Amino acid sequence: MEITTGEYSIYYDPETATVFFRGMLRLNGIEEYQPVIDLLNKIAEQTSAFTLDLRQLEFLNSSGISMLSMFAIQMRQKPNVQLTLLGASRISWQMRSLRNLQRLMPSLQLEFA
């Protein structure tokens, strides 16, 4: 499962149960993020524990942050799903925004490298 453009890529590695985000993700509105939401939901249906690796995602706009927030809320309603987020402490938006996802999904494991 993969979504790739000139600006970003999102792909799932089933061996490590990790979704890798890379590049600059700045789509217009939640509608344009629907393929990403669909990909994440499909993975959540297939496994009970997986990781979102955002360490190579240099930029995510407010619509993307809203998309991640909505996904965290959906996962909160599935107590059997364990979600881990990997962030990069060198990327300022991640330090500011990713911690808020733990408020939406208290069981979320958040790690910064």
XYZ file of C-alpha atoms in Angstrom:
113
model
C 0.000 0.000 0.000
C 1.523 3.255 -1.096
C 0.695 6.844 -2.037
C 3.477 8.717 -3.834
C 3.704 12.137 -5.465
C 6.557 14.507 -6.241
C 6.240 16.147 -2.814
C 5.524 13.246 -0.462
C 5.236 9.513 -0.078
C 3.311 7.339 2.329
C 3.885 3.622 2.328
C 3.127 0.678 4.548
C 5.677 -1.996 5.403
C 3.673 -5.020 6.593
C 6.772 -6.791 7.956
C 7.313 -4.049 10.543
C 3.664 -2.898 10.686
C 4.889 0.642 10.031
C 3.475 3.430 7.866
C 6.266 5.719 6.685
C 5.528 9.379 5.862
C 8.152 11.391 3.933
C 8.391 14.824 2.385
C 6.027 17.784 2.478
C 2.344 16.939 2.924
C 0.174 19.978 2.258
C -3.076 18.965 0.659
C -6.080 21.271 0.456
C -8.758 20.277 2.913
C -9.792 17.017 4.457
C -11.267 15.815 1.136
C -7.812 15.663 -0.438
C -6.577 13.711 2.595
C -9.245 11.018 2.081
C -6.854 8.582 0.320
C -4.504 8.853 3.316
C -7.388 8.260 5.737
C -8.521 5.274 3.660
C -5.008 3.811 3.726
C -4.710 4.216 7.505
C -8.156 2.729 8.116
C -7.362 -0.249 5.887
C -4.185 -0.922 7.878
C -6.070 -0.571 11.180
C -8.497 -3.260 9.982
C -5.637 -5.650 9.195
C -3.531 -5.352 12.354
C -4.025 -4.598 16.024
C -0.696 -2.799 16.504
C 1.081 -0.505 14.085
C 3.336 2.521 13.917
C 3.144 5.827 12.077
C 6.715 6.930 11.386
C 6.647 10.693 10.786
C 10.372 11.295 11.317
C 10.937 12.060 7.617
C 7.803 14.223 7.242
C 9.224 17.729 7.089
C 5.883 19.544 6.854
C 2.235 18.776 7.551
C -0.363 21.521 7.159
C -3.333 22.137 9.438
C -5.630 19.952 7.313
C -3.162 17.099 7.709
C -2.970 17.612 11.450
C -6.785 17.553 11.532
C -6.699 14.301 9.564
C -4.309 12.730 12.103
C -6.506 14.015 14.942
C -9.617 12.443 13.433
C -7.733 9.181 12.927
C -6.576 9.190 16.569
C -10.177 9.700 17.708
C -11.297 6.772 15.518
C -8.563 4.564 16.967
C -9.511 5.567 20.509
C -12.854 3.894 19.870
C -11.024 0.627 19.080
C -9.455 -0.412 22.388
C -7.819 -3.465 20.805
C -5.666 -1.271 18.495
C -2.265 -0.091 19.727
C -0.951 2.914 17.804
C 2.603 4.247 18.071
C 3.804 7.521 16.554
C 7.461 8.186 15.866
C 8.407 11.852 15.570
C 11.567 13.856 15.069
C 12.518 16.321 17.781
C 14.402 18.385 15.161
C 11.130 19.186 13.356
C 9.342 21.938 15.293
C 5.775 21.307 14.077
C 6.024 17.709 15.297
C 7.098 18.728 18.785
C 4.171 21.168 18.990
C 1.409 19.167 17.327
C 1.979 15.476 17.951
C 1.706 15.743 21.727
C -1.886 16.953 21.285
C -2.769 13.600 19.746
C -2.119 11.932 23.106
C -4.917 14.032 24.568
C -7.241 12.646 21.913
C -6.000 9.067 22.317
C -4.466 8.501 25.766
C -3.217 5.007 24.844
C -1.167 6.442 21.953
C 2.536 5.768 22.347
C 4.553 8.793 21.219
C 8.311 8.617 20.761
C 10.697 11.329 19.603
C 14.182 10.705 18.265
